[in-house]
Every structure is written in structure tokens, then in C-alpha cells.
């Protein structure tokens, strides 16, 4: 899979690209990460990328011609990626089902906005999807893009130390879409806080049933 990130702040991703599972996925040839700075391809003078909003109001808006130029430069001669995703608080809320869907795509482009947002024509004509990571406003799309990329990358072959880790986890089919059950490790007793007996019983069938039950309980409670 290839993930292309379009941003005005590529250095925000320096930490992300060095994380173990991202490196694993890259080294096992499952992932190519690329970064594109809107300013590098802007058709405007002086590195301009934004402008005042029509109709007035506070803040600046990332221009459609700037985003279009960045996409054209990135995909000239190679065709657009299957999904071009604009990160925006007003988009479809990101969840595990969407992460799964995106992980099966060959390539993604993630468009990070800044300032007051992005000219609506990007959403209308250039993006295939508009995605929000939650009902709150961040300063830019970079953290949102990292959230989306992280949830997708951990589903790629070779990303996790144990491939099974991603099979039975919160919201997976294995848990009927419910949150994961609680985990415990040593010590079995700590300050009077005990690990449930069933987990120490060695009875795998009872453990399996107990875990499924706890998952369902959490789903019901949430
Ligand atoms: C300050 S925000 C713009 C907020 C916009 N004026 C609004 O009220 O919806 C700047 C950029 O951050 C990103 N962003 C902020 N919150 C986000 C969220 N919850 N999900 C996805 N992207 C977000 C978007 O790319 C957005 O263009």
C-alpha cells in the first residue's frame, strides 16, 4: 500500500514515520509513505497557499488551485490514488470499519487542512472522501491524518510483531464488533486487587467465554 500525505507541515510526521510498526510495514515492503508540501508546488508567487474567505469572516482558507496543483504534480502520468481523503471535522466519522475498508485499498492520499479550513471545491471535485476523527476541532489535519494512517497501517502485513494481535481486538468481527475484553498480567495479586480466577484456570474454553461475555458487557455499557 502507498499512503501519500499532503500537508503544510511535513515535519509533524517525523516522529510518526520512525515508529516501530510503521518502520516494520515499510521494511516488509507492505507500505510506502510519501510526503508532499503544498508550498512546493503552489502556482502562486511567494509560496502563497491560502486566501481570505469569500463572504468575509476570520481566518484564511487553503486554496483549491494549490491543492489541485499538489495532486497533479504527485500523480502526473501515474493516475490518482483510489481514495483521496480530505481530513475535516465535518466529514464521515472515522471508525474501525472505515480503517478496514481503507486498508484494502492499494493507495491513499490524505489531505491535511490548516487555518480556517479548505476551499469546499476540494471536497466537491478533488476528494473521494471527507473524514473526521471526531467531533472536535484540531489546529490542522496532520494529527487526524496520523490517526487514520496508524489505524490502517497496523492492519498491513508485517506491521505488528504478532500478526494475530490485529485479529481479535476492539471492534473486530471476532468480538462481534464490541470493545475488547480486559487484559491482566503478573502479579496475580497486587495490593489486594485480584486477577479473575477464570484467567488462572487454564481452561481455554471458559476463558474464551468469559472474554466474550466481558466484551458484550462493555458494548452494552457504552
Ligand atoms: C482549525 S481546523 C478548521 C476547522 C473549521 N473551521 C471548522 O469549524 O470545521 C483546520 C484543519 O484541521 C483539520 N481538522 C481539525 N479537526 C479535525 C477533525 N476532528 N477531524 C479531521 N480533521 C480535522 C482539517 O484538515 C481542517 O481543515
PDB file of C-alpha atoms and ligand atoms in Angstrom:
ATOM      1  CA  UNK A   1       0.000   0.000   0.000  1.00  0.00           C
ATOM      2  CA  UNK A   2       1.093   3.544  -0.639  1.00  0.00           C
ATOM      3  CA  UNK A   3      -0.022   6.405   1.612  1.00  0.00           C
ATOM      4  CA  UNK A   4       0.630   9.948   0.412  1.00  0.00           C
ATOM      5  CA  UNK A   5       0.312  12.807   2.892  1.00  0.00           C
ATOM      6  CA  UNK A   6      -0.305  16.348   1.688  1.00  0.00           C
ATOM      7  CA  UNK A   7       0.491  18.984   4.254  1.00  0.00           C
ATOM      8  CA  UNK A   8       1.952  22.376   5.055  1.00  0.00           C
ATOM      9  CA  UNK A   9       3.817  20.853   7.998  1.00  0.00           C
ATOM     10  CA  UNK A  10       5.610  17.681   6.883  1.00  0.00           C
ATOM     11  CA  UNK A  11       7.887  17.788   9.947  1.00  0.00           C
ATOM     12  CA  UNK A  12       4.861  16.878  12.088  1.00  0.00           C
ATOM     13  CA  UNK A  13       5.260  13.381  10.641  1.00  0.00           C
ATOM     14  CA  UNK A  14       8.950  12.955  11.549  1.00  0.00           C
ATOM     15  CA  UNK A  15       8.067  11.192  14.791  1.00  0.00           C
ATOM     16  CA  UNK A  16       5.305   9.106  13.215  1.00  0.00           C
ATOM     17  CA  UNK A  17       7.388   7.691  10.376  1.00  0.00           C
ATOM     18  CA  UNK A  18      10.004   6.415  12.873  1.00  0.00           C
ATOM     19  CA  UNK A  19       7.561   4.356  14.944  1.00  0.00           C
ATOM     20  CA  UNK A  20       8.234   0.608  15.069  1.00  0.00           C
ATOM     21  CA  UNK A  21       5.089  -0.635  13.320  1.00  0.00           C
ATOM     22  CA  UNK A  22       5.438   1.978  10.585  1.00  0.00           C
ATOM     23  CA  UNK A  23       9.089   1.003  10.044  1.00  0.00           C
ATOM     24  CA  UNK A  24       8.119  -2.707  10.101  1.00  0.00           C
ATOM     25  CA  UNK A  25       5.437  -2.199   7.457  1.00  0.00           C
ATOM     26  CA  UNK A  26       7.819  -0.177   5.295  1.00  0.00           C
ATOM     27  CA  UNK A  27      10.692  -2.643   5.606  1.00  0.00           C
ATOM     28  CA  UNK A  28       8.478  -5.622   4.791  1.00  0.00           C
ATOM     29  CA  UNK A  29       7.517  -3.857   1.545  1.00  0.00           C
ATOM     30  CA  UNK A  30       3.908  -3.582   2.689  1.00  0.00           C
ATOM     31  CA  UNK A  31       3.962   0.213   2.859  1.00  0.00           C
ATOM     32  CA  UNK A  32       5.348   3.218   1.083  1.00  0.00           C
ATOM     33  CA  UNK A  33       4.856   6.578   2.817  1.00  0.00           C
ATOM     34  CA  UNK A  34       5.332   9.787   0.833  1.00  0.00           C
ATOM     35  CA  UNK A  35       5.022  13.415   1.868  1.00  0.00           C
ATOM     36  CA  UNK A  36       4.028  16.392  -0.241  1.00  0.00           C
ATOM     37  CA  UNK A  37       4.300  20.006   0.849  1.00  0.00           C
ATOM     38  CA  UNK A  38       1.588  22.209  -0.716  1.00  0.00           C
ATOM     39  CA  UNK A  39       4.067  25.080  -0.854  1.00  0.00           C
ATOM     40  CA  UNK A  40       6.478  23.131  -3.094  1.00  0.00           C
ATOM     41  CA  UNK A  41       4.023  23.074  -5.985  1.00  0.00           C
ATOM     42  CA  UNK A  42       1.894  26.153  -5.405  1.00  0.00           C
ATOM     43  CA  UNK A  43       1.190  28.027  -8.653  1.00  0.00           C
ATOM     44  CA  UNK A  44       1.135  31.303  -6.690  1.00  0.00           C
ATOM     45  CA  UNK A  45       4.045  33.631  -6.075  1.00  0.00           C
ATOM     46  CA  UNK A  46       5.916  33.848  -2.808  1.00  0.00           C
ATOM     47  CA  UNK A  47       4.808  30.387  -1.677  1.00  0.00           C
ATOM     48  CA  UNK A  48       1.242  31.553  -1.137  1.00  0.00           C
ATOM     49  CA  UNK A  49      -1.201  28.710  -0.389  1.00  0.00           C
ATOM     50  CA  UNK A  50      -4.211  30.382   1.250  1.00  0.00           C
ATOM     51  CA  UNK A  51      -6.518  33.340   0.861  1.00  0.00           C
ATOM     52  CA  UNK A  52      -9.239  35.257   2.665  1.00  0.00           C
ATOM     53  CA  UNK A  53     -12.699  33.639   2.611  1.00  0.00           C
ATOM     54  CA  UNK A  54     -15.307  34.941   0.176  1.00  0.00           C
ATOM     55  CA  UNK A  55     -18.171  36.402   2.160  1.00  0.00           C
ATOM     56  CA  UNK A  56     -15.821  37.596   4.879  1.00  0.00           C
ATOM     57  CA  UNK A  57     -15.002  36.132   8.243  1.00  0.00           C
ATOM     58  CA  UNK A  58     -11.959  35.273  10.280  1.00  0.00           C
ATOM     59  CA  UNK A  59      -9.011  33.198   9.141  1.00  0.00           C
ATOM     60  CA  UNK A  60      -7.570  32.039   5.867  1.00  0.00           C
ATOM     61  CA  UNK A  61      -8.664  29.225   3.570  1.00  0.00           C
ATOM     62  CA  UNK A  62      -6.394  26.750   1.751  1.00  0.00           C
ATOM     63  CA  UNK A  63      -6.909  27.389  -1.968  1.00  0.00           C
ATOM     64  CA  UNK A  64      -8.340  24.839  -4.395  1.00  0.00           C
ATOM     65  CA  UNK A  65      -5.772  25.643  -7.113  1.00  0.00           C
ATOM     66  CA  UNK A  66      -2.969  24.978  -4.620  1.00  0.00           C
ATOM     67  CA  UNK A  67      -4.366  21.583  -3.618  1.00  0.00           C
ATOM     68  CA  UNK A  68      -5.082  20.721  -7.250  1.00  0.00           C
ATOM     69  CA  UNK A  69      -1.513  21.617  -8.241  1.00  0.00           C
ATOM     70  CA  UNK A  70      -0.109  19.406  -5.456  1.00  0.00           C
ATOM     71  CA  UNK A  71      -2.238  16.451  -6.578  1.00  0.00           C
ATOM     72  CA  UNK A  72      -1.398  16.951 -10.256  1.00  0.00           C
ATOM     73  CA  UNK A  73       2.324  17.123  -9.505  1.00  0.00           C
ATOM     74  CA  UNK A  74       2.169  13.978  -7.384  1.00  0.00           C
ATOM     75  CA  UNK A  75       0.129  11.891  -9.829  1.00  0.00           C
ATOM     76  CA  UNK A  76       1.128  13.232 -13.218  1.00  0.00           C
ATOM     77  CA  UNK A  77       1.386  10.238 -15.513  1.00  0.00           C
ATOM     78  CA  UNK A  78       0.506   7.696 -12.815  1.00  0.00           C
ATOM     79  CA  UNK A  79      -3.218   8.261 -12.178  1.00  0.00           C
ATOM     80  CA  UNK A  80      -4.892   9.323  -8.937  1.00  0.00           C
ATOM     81  CA  UNK A  81      -4.953   7.022  -5.927  1.00  0.00           C
ATOM     82  CA  UNK A  82      -8.114   5.010  -5.318  1.00  0.00           C
ATOM     83  CA  UNK A  83      -9.085   7.192  -2.347  1.00  0.00           C
ATOM     84  CA  UNK A  84      -8.304  10.880  -1.884  1.00  0.00           C
ATOM     85  CA  UNK A  85      -9.326  11.723   1.664  1.00  0.00           C
ATOM     86  CA  UNK A  86      -9.856  15.231   2.950  1.00  0.00           C
ATOM     87  CA  UNK A  87      -9.474  15.449   6.724  1.00  0.00           C
ATOM     88  CA  UNK A  88     -12.178  17.718   8.087  1.00  0.00           C
ATOM     89  CA  UNK A  89     -14.235  17.910  11.298  1.00  0.00           C
ATOM     90  CA  UNK A  90     -17.393  17.825   9.154  1.00  0.00           C
ATOM     91  CA  UNK A  91     -16.561  14.542   7.414  1.00  0.00           C
ATOM     92  CA  UNK A  92     -17.734  10.978   7.963  1.00  0.00           C
ATOM     93  CA  UNK A  93     -16.627   9.863  11.376  1.00  0.00           C
ATOM     94  CA  UNK A  94     -13.616   7.550  11.224  1.00  0.00           C
ATOM     95  CA  UNK A  95     -14.115   4.105  12.745  1.00  0.00           C
ATOM     96  CA  UNK A  96     -12.746   0.585  12.602  1.00  0.00           C
ATOM     97  CA  UNK A  97     -14.940  -0.370   9.641  1.00  0.00           C
ATOM     98  CA  UNK A  98     -13.545   2.514   7.603  1.00  0.00           C
ATOM     99  CA  UNK A  99      -9.987   1.657   8.706  1.00  0.00           C
ATOM    100  CA  UNK A 100     -10.560  -1.890   7.473  1.00  0.00           C
ATOM    101  CA  UNK A 101     -12.003  -0.635   4.195  1.00  0.00           C
ATOM    102  CA  UNK A 102      -9.074   1.733   3.607  1.00  0.00           C
ATOM    103  CA  UNK A 103      -6.516  -0.950   4.487  1.00  0.00           C
ATOM    104  CA  UNK A 104      -7.688  -2.962   1.487  1.00  0.00           C
ATOM    105  CA  UNK A 105      -7.016  -0.102  -0.949  1.00  0.00           C
ATOM    106  CA  UNK A 106      -3.780  -0.069  -2.964  1.00  0.00           C
ATOM    107  CA  UNK A 107      -3.152   3.617  -2.370  1.00  0.00           C
ATOM    108  CA  UNK A 108      -4.477   6.545  -0.339  1.00  0.00           C
ATOM    109  CA  UNK A 109      -3.922  10.280  -0.387  1.00  0.00           C
ATOM    110  CA  UNK A 110      -4.594  12.148   2.869  1.00  0.00           C
ATOM    111  CA  UNK A 111      -5.154  15.893   2.516  1.00  0.00           C
ATOM    112  CA  UNK A 112      -4.403  17.891   5.669  1.00  0.00           C
ATOM    113  CA  UNK A 113      -6.109  21.243   6.046  1.00  0.00           C
ATOM    114  CA  UNK A 114      -4.975  24.176   8.170  1.00  0.00           C
ATOM    115  CA  UNK A 115      -6.210  27.589   9.270  1.00  0.00           C
ATOM    116  CA  UNK A 116      -9.958  28.094   8.740  1.00  0.00           C
ATOM    117  CA  UNK A 117     -10.127  25.024   6.502  1.00  0.00           C
ATOM    118  CA  UNK A 118     -10.003  24.117   2.833  1.00  0.00           C
ATOM    119  CA  UNK A 119     -11.889  25.578  -0.142  1.00  0.00           C
ATOM    120  CA  UNK A 120     -15.057  23.474  -0.454  1.00  0.00           C
ATOM    121  CA  UNK A 121     -14.286  22.695  -4.115  1.00  0.00           C
ATOM    122  CA  UNK A 122     -11.535  20.351  -2.911  1.00  0.00           C
ATOM    123  CA  UNK A 123     -14.185  18.254  -1.215  1.00  0.00           C
ATOM    124  CA  UNK A 124     -16.575  18.549  -4.157  1.00  0.00           C
ATOM    125  CA  UNK A 125     -14.184  17.871  -7.026  1.00  0.00           C
ATOM    126  CA  UNK A 126     -10.818  16.519  -5.861  1.00  0.00           C
ATOM    127  CA  UNK A 127     -11.506  14.309  -2.849  1.00  0.00           C
ATOM    128  CA  UNK A 128     -13.320  10.971  -2.900  1.00  0.00           C
ATOM    129  CA  UNK A 129     -13.962  11.085   0.872  1.00  0.00           C
ATOM    130  CA  UNK A 130     -14.210  13.593   3.702  1.00  0.00           C
ATOM    131  CA  UNK A 131     -13.250  12.083   7.048  1.00  0.00           C
ATOM    132  CA  UNK A 132     -13.366  13.362  10.621  1.00  0.00           C
ATOM    133  CA  UNK A 133     -11.581  11.681  13.511  1.00  0.00           C
ATOM    134  CA  UNK A 134     -14.118  13.021  15.992  1.00  0.00           C
ATOM    135  CA  UNK A 135     -16.468  15.874  16.886  1.00  0.00           C
ATOM    136  CA  UNK A 136     -13.825  18.378  17.983  1.00  0.00           C
ATOM    137  CA  UNK A 137     -11.563  20.822  16.171  1.00  0.00           C
ATOM    138  CA  UNK A 138      -7.800  20.344  15.870  1.00  0.00           C
ATOM    139  CA  UNK A 139      -5.421  23.022  14.607  1.00  0.00           C
ATOM    140  CA  UNK A 140      -4.603  21.052  11.496  1.00  0.00           C
ATOM    141  CA  UNK A 141      -5.208  17.814   9.642  1.00  0.00           C
ATOM    142  CA  UNK A 142      -1.801  16.338  10.483  1.00  0.00           C
ATOM    143  CA  UNK A 143      -2.823  14.597  13.719  1.00  0.00           C
ATOM    144  CA  UNK A 144      -6.041  13.415  12.067  1.00  0.00           C
ATOM    145  CA  UNK A 145      -4.035  12.006   9.147  1.00  0.00           C
ATOM    146  CA  UNK A 146      -1.738  10.208  11.591  1.00  0.00           C
ATOM    147  CA  UNK A 147      -4.747   8.678  13.350  1.00  0.00           C
ATOM    148  CA  UNK A 148      -6.154   7.409  10.049  1.00  0.00           C
ATOM    149  CA  UNK A 149      -2.757   6.214   8.786  1.00  0.00           C
ATOM    150  CA  UNK A 150      -1.946   4.495  12.079  1.00  0.00           C
ATOM    151  CA  UNK A 151      -5.229   2.578  12.218  1.00  0.00           C
ATOM    152  CA  UNK A 152      -4.731   1.493   8.594  1.00  0.00           C
ATOM    153  CA  UNK A 153      -1.026   0.649   8.821  1.00  0.00           C
ATOM    154  CA  UNK A 154      -1.418  -1.691  11.795  1.00  0.00           C
ATOM    155  CA  UNK A 155      -3.667  -3.832   9.586  1.00  0.00           C
ATOM    156  CA  UNK A 156      -0.952  -4.284   6.958  1.00  0.00           C
ATOM    157  CA  UNK A 157       1.079  -7.488   6.838  1.00  0.00           C
ATOM    158  CA  UNK A 158       4.325  -7.204   8.787  1.00  0.00           C
ATOM    159  CA  UNK A 159       3.329  -4.096  10.760  1.00  0.00           C
ATOM    160  CA  UNK A 160       2.754  -5.779  14.119  1.00  0.00           C
ATOM    161  CA  UNK A 161       5.151  -8.077  15.963  1.00  0.00           C
ATOM    162  CA  UNK A 162       2.344 -10.666  16.220  1.00  0.00           C
ATOM    163  CA  UNK A 163       0.062 -10.817  13.207  1.00  0.00           C
ATOM    164  CA  UNK A 164      -2.702 -12.255  15.436  1.00  0.00           C
ATOM    165  CA  UNK A 165      -2.800  -9.079  17.550  1.00  0.00           C
ATOM    166  CA  UNK A 166      -4.992  -7.330  14.996  1.00  0.00           C
ATOM    167  CA  UNK A 167      -7.411 -10.234  14.543  1.00  0.00           C
ATOM    168  CA  UNK A 168      -9.128 -10.252  17.919  1.00  0.00           C
ATOM    169  CA  UNK A 169      -9.188  -6.689  19.159  1.00  0.00           C
ATOM    170  CA  UNK A 170     -11.740  -3.982  19.834  1.00  0.00           C
ATOM    171  CA  UNK A 171     -14.457  -3.704  17.158  1.00  0.00           C
ATOM    172  CA  UNK A 172     -13.190  -6.725  15.188  1.00  0.00           C
ATOM    173  CA  UNK A 173     -15.541  -9.356  13.742  1.00  0.00           C
ATOM    174  CA  UNK A 174     -14.016 -11.868  16.162  1.00  0.00           C
ATOM    175  CA  UNK A 175     -15.542  -9.833  19.013  1.00  0.00           C
ATOM    176  CA  UNK A 176     -18.821  -9.178  17.187  1.00  0.00           C
ATOM    177  CA  UNK A 177     -17.788  -5.520  16.743  1.00  0.00           C
ATOM    178  CA  UNK A 178     -17.636  -4.967  20.515  1.00  0.00           C
ATOM    179  CA  UNK A 179     -14.798  -3.382  22.516  1.00  0.00           C
ATOM    180  CA  UNK A 180     -12.095  -5.784  23.646  1.00  0.00           C
ATOM    181  CA  UNK A 181     -12.288  -7.673  26.954  1.00  0.00           C
ATOM    182  CA  UNK A 182      -9.991  -6.697  29.866  1.00  0.00           C
ATOM    183  CA  UNK A 183      -6.402  -7.956  29.987  1.00  0.00           C
ATOM    184  CA  UNK A 184      -4.366  -8.855  33.073  1.00  0.00           C
ATOM    185  CA  UNK A 185      -0.755  -9.895  33.611  1.00  0.00           C
ATOM    186  CA  UNK A 186       1.509 -10.698  36.592  1.00  0.00           C
ATOM    187  CA  UNK A 187       1.316 -10.314  39.515  1.00  0.00           C
ATOM    188  CA  UNK A 188      -1.902 -12.280  40.053  1.00  0.00           C
ATOM    189  CA  UNK A 189      -2.482 -10.341  43.254  1.00  0.00           C
ATOM    190  CA  UNK A 190      -1.438  -6.743  43.811  1.00  0.00           C
ATOM    191  CA  UNK A 191      -2.479  -4.595  46.782  1.00  0.00           C
ATOM    192  CA  UNK A 192      -5.484  -6.853  47.164  1.00  0.00           C
ATOM    193  CA  UNK A 193      -6.524  -6.371  43.532  1.00  0.00           C
ATOM    194  CA  UNK A 194      -7.007  -9.873  42.163  1.00  0.00           C
ATOM    195  CA  UNK A 195      -6.898 -11.251  38.655  1.00  0.00           C
ATOM    196  CA  UNK A 196     -10.196 -13.078  37.889  1.00  0.00           C
ATOM    197  CA  UNK A 197      -9.860 -16.790  38.790  1.00  0.00           C
ATOM    198  CA  UNK A 198     -11.039 -17.969  35.392  1.00  0.00           C
ATOM    199  CA  UNK A 199      -7.930 -16.500  33.732  1.00  0.00           C
ATOM    200  CA  UNK A 200      -5.703 -18.597  36.002  1.00  0.00           C
ATOM    201  CA  UNK A 201      -7.727 -21.787  35.484  1.00  0.00           C
ATOM    202  CA  UNK A 202      -6.026 -22.993  32.310  1.00  0.00           C
ATOM    203  CA  UNK A 203      -9.494 -23.839  30.916  1.00  0.00           C
ATOM    204  CA  UNK A 204      -9.313 -22.244  27.456  1.00  0.00           C
ATOM    205  CA  UNK A 205     -12.992 -22.682  26.686  1.00  0.00           C
ATOM    206  CA  UNK A 206     -14.054 -20.936  29.915  1.00  0.00           C
ATOM    207  CA  UNK A 207     -11.517 -18.161  29.274  1.00  0.00           C
ATOM    208  CA  UNK A 208     -12.912 -17.689  25.755  1.00  0.00           C
ATOM    209  CA  UNK A 209     -16.499 -17.493  27.044  1.00  0.00           C
ATOM    210  CA  UNK A 210     -15.534 -15.136  29.881  1.00  0.00           C
ATOM    211  CA  UNK A 211     -13.768 -12.793  27.473  1.00  0.00           C
ATOM    212  CA  UNK A 212     -16.654 -12.717  25.016  1.00  0.00           C
ATOM    213  CA  UNK A 213     -19.045 -12.011  27.876  1.00  0.00           C
ATOM    214  CA  UNK A 214     -16.911  -9.088  29.141  1.00  0.00           C
ATOM    215  CA  UNK A 215     -16.745  -7.700  25.574  1.00  0.00           C
ATOM    216  CA  UNK A 216     -20.517  -7.841  25.237  1.00  0.00           C
ATOM    217  CA  UNK A 217     -20.909  -6.179  28.635  1.00  0.00           C
ATOM    218  CA  UNK A 218     -18.654  -3.316  27.572  1.00  0.00           C
ATOM    219  CA  UNK A 219     -20.588  -2.887  24.342  1.00  0.00           C
ATOM    220  CA  UNK A 220     -23.866  -2.766  26.262  1.00  0.00           C
ATOM    221  CA  UNK A 221     -22.456  -0.298  28.804  1.00  0.00           C
ATOM    222  CA  UNK A 222     -21.035   2.030  26.144  1.00  0.00           C
TER     223      UNK A 222
HETATM  224  C1  LIG B   1      -8.799  24.645  12.582  1.00  0.00           C
HETATM  225  S1  LIG B   1      -9.339  23.343  11.566  1.00  0.00           S
HETATM  226  C2  LIG B   1     -10.677  24.087  10.653  1.00  0.00           C
HETATM  227  C3  LIG B   1     -11.970  23.976  11.379  1.00  0.00           C
HETATM  228  C4  LIG B   1     -13.146  24.517  10.571  1.00  0.00           C
HETATM  229  N1  LIG B   1     -13.130  25.946  10.536  1.00  0.00           N
HETATM  230  C5  LIG B   1     -14.426  24.014  11.193  1.00  0.00           C
HETATM  231  O1  LIG B   1     -15.013  24.740  12.016  1.00  0.00           O
HETATM  232  O2  LIG B   1     -14.846  22.886  10.909  1.00  0.00           O
HETATM  233  C6  LIG B   1      -8.069  23.193  10.370  1.00  0.00           C
HETATM  234  C7  LIG B   1      -7.916  21.816   9.755  1.00  0.00           C
HETATM  235  O3  LIG B   1      -7.694  20.851  10.750  1.00  0.00           O
HETATM  236  C8  LIG B   1      -8.191  19.599  10.331  1.00  0.00           C
HETATM  237  N2  LIG B   1      -9.081  19.072  11.381  1.00  0.00           N
HETATM  238  C9  LIG B   1      -9.451  19.716  12.512  1.00  0.00           C
HETATM  239  N3  LIG B   1     -10.245  18.955  13.278  1.00  0.00           N
HETATM  240  C10 LIG B   1     -10.385  17.783  12.633  1.00  0.00           C
HETATM  241  C11 LIG B   1     -11.111  16.596  12.902  1.00  0.00           C
HETATM  242  N4  LIG B   1     -11.837  16.455  14.017  1.00  0.00           N
HETATM  243  N5  LIG B   1     -11.025  15.566  12.018  1.00  0.00           N
HETATM  244  C12 LIG B   1     -10.298  15.703  10.891  1.00  0.00           C
HETATM  245  N6  LIG B   1      -9.596  16.818  10.563  1.00  0.00           N
HETATM  246  C13 LIG B   1      -9.639  17.841  11.415  1.00  0.00           C
HETATM  247  C14 LIG B   1      -8.874  19.805   8.992  1.00  0.00           C
HETATM  248  O4  LIG B   1      -7.989  19.388   7.967  1.00  0.00           O
HETATM  249  C15 LIG B   1      -9.110  21.300   8.975  1.00  0.00           C
HETATM  250  O5  LIG B   1      -9.136  21.823   7.658  1.00  0.00           O
END
